């Protein structure tokens, strides 16, 4: 953590800001590309792009495997072995691991620089956004690592070995930070704030506040099984008193910085998991496949999203087994269903792969609606759980290119209709899982950790039949530079030690 120091990495940050600004065609002085000379309008899009790249990239990939969505073909049996076998030490490796911690704190520092400049300039809209997004990242890190630095973080050389705080405390402070951000937005002068440089909501204050409230609701939903009901009730009351509500039908948190169908400027999810700029199938597109379990859940419900998500093999959809260590012919590339995009769909958009310039999904309206459905089912908020649930399905259909007319027949089925299903909470979470497939997979993994829903089969390469990933281990870089603090946190075993809301 002490490597996240302004003096040590300001050059790297300014290079990142400058490169993102160039990508976004934001003007800056090429003769002096330093932090102090970059405007807030240049810094904000770079930070938001950094956030969504981590969400749709490394976090989505981790979640897609651990939430039961993805496996690999027989040709790809040696790919993603660490994720298939829950190899915590390998995942945290300084050189070959997955730098979730490092990327998270670096992006937090981006927002800290924005926040400090905005406070100096009296730019409340920018300050509010920075606080909301810092709350997002701090809670995301807790979801993955549990205890971590908050008060001592992002303070430059003032705290070279920052003190850790327990995950529950960090959650509470993050929610308070988001509330501060909402107040800043409300107090920001009309007409003074971001415009096109806000690549999330284009300066729409109302949507930013709804997004912030939805993020707070997500954080409270994460605590559903923790002994913290009094706190949840109090925070729900604060959201209701604020009065703006949550993201609803048609209100999506999509990041669109101006992707182009040219090298290095494609939507990164597309470029990593579907096609290169030359139109060639990527390695992930060739070897990532839906699991047998996932396809079974869609089939069980006669789900029309299947036809927009995947290709058929003959007349059926064929998946793979997660973590299968054996190369078997039935799980070869040629014998399993591949993600469908325009090239597999008569030049029409697929469910996940629509075009090289599609926006990146930070939070879909469908996720917000399923959060509200669960909250209403639990009696936390007013409104009909059934209405939120049905709207969530409809919004997922819309995103996944399914005709709106397909909803009535789909919802009439006993396996779907909320009035007919025997377990309403299981139905809500399962439909949320079907909607988040490969979009916000990290949230689906969180739902599985707290509720065990749906009943996802374990990896065939798990270290033990009942072993499941519960968190990530602190990275080697943190152990080397802040070991006194990390040692105080006790064991961080990936399959034994839970984050605070899951204990």
Short mmCIF file of C-alpha atoms in Angstrom, two decimals, residues 1-241:
data_model
loop_
_atom_site.label_atom_id
_atom_site.label_comp_id
_atom_site.label_asym_id
_atom_site.label_seq_id
_atom_site.Cartn_x
_atom_site.Cartn_y
_atom_site.Cartn_z
CA UNK A 1 0.00 0.00 0.00
CA UNK A 2 2.83 2.44 0.68
CA UNK A 3 3.70 2.28 -2.99
CA UNK A 4 0.53 4.24 -3.61
CA UNK A 5 2.30 7.51 -2.88
CA UNK A 6 1.89 10.68 -4.85
CA UNK A 7 5.59 11.35 -5.15
CA UNK A 8 6.40 7.82 -6.23
CA UNK A 9 3.75 7.45 -8.91
CA UNK A 10 2.68 10.92 -10.01
CA UNK A 11 4.55 10.44 -13.26
CA UNK A 12 2.71 7.21 -13.95
CA UNK A 13 -0.60 8.85 -13.10
CA UNK A 14 -0.02 11.79 -15.38
CA UNK A 15 0.96 9.44 -18.18
CA UNK A 16 -2.29 7.56 -17.60
CA UNK A 17 -4.32 10.74 -17.51
CA UNK A 18 -2.60 12.01 -20.62
CA UNK A 19 -3.05 8.78 -22.57
CA UNK A 20 -6.72 8.54 -21.61
CA UNK A 21 -7.25 12.20 -22.43
CA UNK A 22 -5.70 11.62 -25.82
CA UNK A 23 -8.02 8.68 -26.33
CA UNK A 24 -10.96 10.84 -25.35
CA UNK A 25 -9.69 13.74 -27.46
CA UNK A 26 -9.52 16.04 -24.45
CA UNK A 27 -7.09 18.89 -25.01
CA UNK A 28 -4.01 19.23 -22.83
CA UNK A 29 -0.59 20.78 -23.19
CA UNK A 30 1.73 18.11 -24.64
CA UNK A 31 4.73 20.16 -23.52
CA UNK A 32 3.74 19.93 -19.87
CA UNK A 33 1.75 16.75 -19.24
CA UNK A 34 1.86 16.85 -15.45
CA UNK A 35 -0.89 16.45 -12.90
CA UNK A 36 -0.95 20.13 -11.93
CA UNK A 37 -1.55 21.18 -15.54
CA UNK A 38 -4.45 18.84 -16.20
CA UNK A 39 -7.98 20.17 -15.81
CA UNK A 40 -10.70 18.32 -13.97
CA UNK A 41 -12.37 17.75 -17.32
CA UNK A 42 -9.28 15.81 -18.41
CA UNK A 43 -8.90 13.83 -15.19
CA UNK A 44 -12.51 12.71 -14.70
CA UNK A 45 -12.92 10.59 -17.85
CA UNK A 46 -9.57 8.90 -17.23
CA UNK A 47 -10.67 7.88 -13.73
CA UNK A 48 -14.10 6.64 -14.84
CA UNK A 49 -12.55 4.61 -17.65
CA UNK A 50 -10.08 3.11 -15.16
CA UNK A 51 -13.00 2.07 -12.93
CA UNK A 52 -15.02 0.40 -15.65
CA UNK A 53 -11.98 -1.28 -17.18
CA UNK A 54 -11.29 -3.04 -13.88
CA UNK A 55 -14.97 -3.98 -13.47
CA UNK A 56 -15.46 -5.41 -16.96
CA UNK A 57 -11.95 -6.87 -17.11
CA UNK A 58 -10.22 -8.58 -14.21
CA UNK A 59 -13.16 -8.49 -11.76
CA UNK A 60 -15.69 -9.71 -14.29
CA UNK A 61 -13.33 -12.51 -15.28
CA UNK A 62 -12.81 -13.68 -11.69
CA UNK A 63 -16.54 -13.56 -11.04
CA UNK A 64 -17.44 -15.31 -14.29
CA UNK A 65 -15.47 -18.38 -13.27
CA UNK A 66 -16.41 -18.40 -9.60
CA UNK A 67 -20.10 -17.56 -10.13
CA UNK A 68 -20.63 -20.51 -12.46
CA UNK A 69 -20.77 -18.77 -15.84
CA UNK A 70 -17.51 -19.72 -17.55
CA UNK A 71 -15.38 -22.77 -18.15
CA UNK A 72 -12.85 -23.56 -20.84
CA UNK A 73 -12.70 -25.85 -23.82
CA UNK A 74 -10.55 -28.97 -23.88
CA UNK A 75 -8.05 -27.03 -25.98
CA UNK A 76 -7.94 -24.46 -23.19
CA UNK A 77 -7.61 -26.92 -20.32
CA UNK A 78 -4.35 -25.26 -19.22
CA UNK A 79 -5.79 -21.74 -19.21
CA UNK A 80 -6.87 -19.91 -16.03
CA UNK A 81 -5.62 -22.76 -13.88
CA UNK A 82 -5.20 -20.55 -10.79
CA UNK A 83 -8.85 -19.47 -10.91
CA UNK A 84 -10.04 -23.02 -11.54
CA UNK A 85 -8.02 -24.46 -8.63
CA UNK A 86 -8.53 -21.53 -6.22
CA UNK A 87 -4.77 -21.06 -5.95
CA UNK A 88 -4.61 -18.02 -3.70
CA UNK A 89 -0.81 -17.66 -3.54
CA UNK A 90 -0.57 -17.73 -7.34
CA UNK A 91 -3.38 -15.19 -7.76
CA UNK A 92 -1.65 -12.76 -5.38
CA UNK A 93 1.76 -13.25 -7.01
CA UNK A 94 3.56 -9.97 -7.62
CA UNK A 95 4.57 -10.81 -11.19
CA UNK A 96 2.06 -13.31 -12.56
CA UNK A 97 -0.96 -12.73 -10.33
CA UNK A 98 -4.10 -10.64 -10.70
CA UNK A 99 -3.45 -7.10 -9.34
CA UNK A 100 -6.93 -6.30 -8.02
CA UNK A 101 -5.55 -4.54 -4.94
CA UNK A 102 -2.97 -2.54 -6.88
CA UNK A 103 -5.39 -1.45 -9.59
CA UNK A 104 -8.07 -0.60 -7.05
CA UNK A 105 -5.85 1.66 -4.97
CA UNK A 106 -4.30 3.30 -8.02
CA UNK A 107 -7.76 4.25 -9.26
CA UNK A 108 -8.66 5.46 -5.78
CA UNK A 109 -5.71 7.81 -6.02
CA UNK A 110 -6.98 9.09 -9.37
CA UNK A 111 -10.19 10.12 -7.62
CA UNK A 112 -8.26 11.55 -4.68
CA UNK A 113 -6.37 13.88 -7.00
CA UNK A 114 -9.66 14.93 -8.60
CA UNK A 115 -11.23 15.42 -5.18
CA UNK A 116 -8.38 17.59 -3.89
CA UNK A 117 -8.30 19.76 -7.00
CA UNK A 118 -12.08 20.07 -7.02
CA UNK A 119 -12.11 21.18 -3.39
CA UNK A 120 -9.43 23.76 -4.13
CA UNK A 121 -11.37 25.09 -7.12
CA UNK A 122 -14.77 24.89 -5.43
CA UNK A 123 -15.98 22.45 -8.09
CA UNK A 124 -18.56 20.62 -5.97
CA UNK A 125 -19.94 18.48 -8.81
CA UNK A 126 -16.51 16.97 -9.48
CA UNK A 127 -15.81 16.57 -5.76
CA UNK A 128 -19.11 14.74 -5.31
CA UNK A 129 -18.40 12.34 -8.15
CA UNK A 130 -14.93 11.61 -6.77
CA UNK A 131 -16.34 10.79 -3.33
CA UNK A 132 -19.03 8.51 -4.73
CA UNK A 133 -16.53 6.63 -6.84
CA UNK A 134 -14.09 6.32 -3.96
CA UNK A 135 -16.90 4.73 -1.97
CA UNK A 136 -17.41 2.30 -4.85
CA UNK A 137 -13.75 1.25 -4.88
CA UNK A 138 -13.22 0.99 -1.13
CA UNK A 139 -16.24 -1.29 -0.77
CA UNK A 140 -15.23 -3.35 -3.78
CA UNK A 141 -11.82 -3.92 -2.17
CA UNK A 142 -13.50 -4.97 1.08
CA UNK A 143 -15.68 -7.42 -0.86
CA UNK A 144 -12.50 -9.06 -2.12
CA UNK A 145 -9.93 -8.59 0.69
CA UNK A 146 -11.89 -7.65 3.85
CA UNK A 147 -9.82 -5.40 6.15
CA UNK A 148 -7.80 -2.62 4.50
CA UNK A 149 -6.49 0.96 4.89
CA UNK A 150 -9.07 3.74 4.69
CA UNK A 151 -8.24 6.78 6.84
CA UNK A 152 -4.48 6.37 6.31
CA UNK A 153 -4.82 5.56 2.61
CA UNK A 154 -4.07 7.99 -0.22
CA UNK A 155 -2.17 10.35 2.11
CA UNK A 156 1.15 10.44 0.28
CA UNK A 157 4.23 10.06 2.44
CA UNK A 158 2.30 10.92 5.59
CA UNK A 159 1.50 7.24 6.23
CA UNK A 160 4.09 5.03 4.51
CA UNK A 161 2.69 1.99 6.34
CA UNK A 162 -1.03 2.82 6.52
CA UNK A 163 -3.14 1.39 9.29
CA UNK A 164 -5.75 -1.24 8.40
CA UNK A 165 -9.37 -0.91 9.50
CA UNK A 166 -11.89 -3.73 9.68
CA UNK A 167 -14.09 -4.29 6.67
CA UNK A 168 -17.31 -3.34 8.44
CA UNK A 169 -15.87 0.02 9.45
CA UNK A 170 -14.61 0.66 5.91
CA UNK A 171 -18.08 -0.13 4.57
CA UNK A 172 -19.69 2.34 6.95
CA UNK A 173 -17.15 5.05 6.15
CA UNK A 174 -17.59 4.41 2.44
CA UNK A 175 -21.36 4.79 2.69
CA UNK A 176 -20.82 8.05 4.58
CA UNK A 177 -18.43 9.17 1.85
CA UNK A 178 -21.08 8.47 -0.78
CA UNK A 179 -23.58 10.49 1.27
CA UNK A 180 -21.08 13.38 1.32
CA UNK A 181 -20.80 13.05 -2.43
CA UNK A 182 -24.58 13.29 -2.81
CA UNK A 183 -24.59 16.46 -0.70
CA UNK A 184 -21.83 17.96 -2.84
CA UNK A 185 -23.85 17.24 -5.97
CA UNK A 186 -26.95 18.81 -4.48
CA UNK A 187 -25.02 21.92 -3.46
CA UNK A 188 -23.23 22.27 -6.79
CA UNK A 189 -24.41 25.39 -8.67
CA UNK A 190 -26.77 24.71 -11.55
CA UNK A 191 -25.00 24.65 -14.89
CA UNK A 192 -21.56 24.37 -13.29
CA UNK A 193 -20.08 20.92 -13.61
CA UNK A 194 -19.04 18.25 -16.05
CA UNK A 195 -20.59 17.73 -19.45
CA UNK A 196 -19.19 15.45 -22.12
CA UNK A 197 -16.17 14.74 -19.89
CA UNK A 198 -18.55 12.85 -17.60
CA UNK A 199 -18.45 9.68 -19.67
CA UNK A 200 -20.96 8.02 -17.35
CA UNK A 201 -23.95 10.36 -17.03
CA UNK A 202 -22.99 13.42 -19.12
CA UNK A 203 -23.34 15.71 -16.13
CA UNK A 204 -26.86 14.54 -15.22
CA UNK A 205 -27.00 15.29 -11.51
CA UNK A 206 -30.21 13.36 -10.94
CA UNK A 207 -28.78 10.15 -12.41
CA UNK A 208 -25.59 10.53 -10.38
CA UNK A 209 -27.63 10.75 -7.17
CA UNK A 210 -29.77 7.76 -8.11
CA UNK A 211 -26.60 5.83 -8.93
CA UNK A 212 -25.12 6.77 -5.55
CA UNK A 213 -28.27 5.60 -3.74
CA UNK A 214 -28.22 2.35 -5.72
CA UNK A 215 -24.60 1.79 -4.73
CA UNK A 216 -25.58 2.27 -1.09
CA UNK A 217 -28.46 -0.19 -1.51
CA UNK A 218 -26.06 -2.73 -3.02
CA UNK A 219 -23.80 -2.31 0.01
CA UNK A 220 -26.72 -2.89 2.38
CA UNK A 221 -27.91 -5.93 0.41
CA UNK A 222 -24.41 -7.39 0.76
CA UNK A 223 -24.99 -7.31 4.53
CA UNK A 224 -28.29 -9.20 4.36
CA UNK A 225 -26.96 -12.20 6.30
CA UNK A 226 -24.85 -10.23 8.77
CA UNK A 227 -26.16 -9.32 12.22
CA UNK A 228 -26.50 -5.65 11.31
CA UNK A 229 -30.21 -5.03 10.80
CA UNK A 230 -30.44 -1.87 12.90
CA UNK A 231 -27.74 -0.22 10.81
CA UNK A 232 -29.39 -1.36 7.56
CA UNK A 233 -32.76 0.03 8.65
CA UNK A 234 -31.23 3.38 9.60
CA UNK A 235 -29.39 3.68 6.29
CA UNK A 236 -32.48 2.75 4.27
CA UNK A 237 -34.35 5.49 6.09
CA UNK A 238 -31.64 7.99 5.12
CA UNK A 239 -31.92 6.97 1.46
CA UNK A 240 -35.69 7.35 1.61
CA UNK A 241 -35.38 10.74 3.29
#
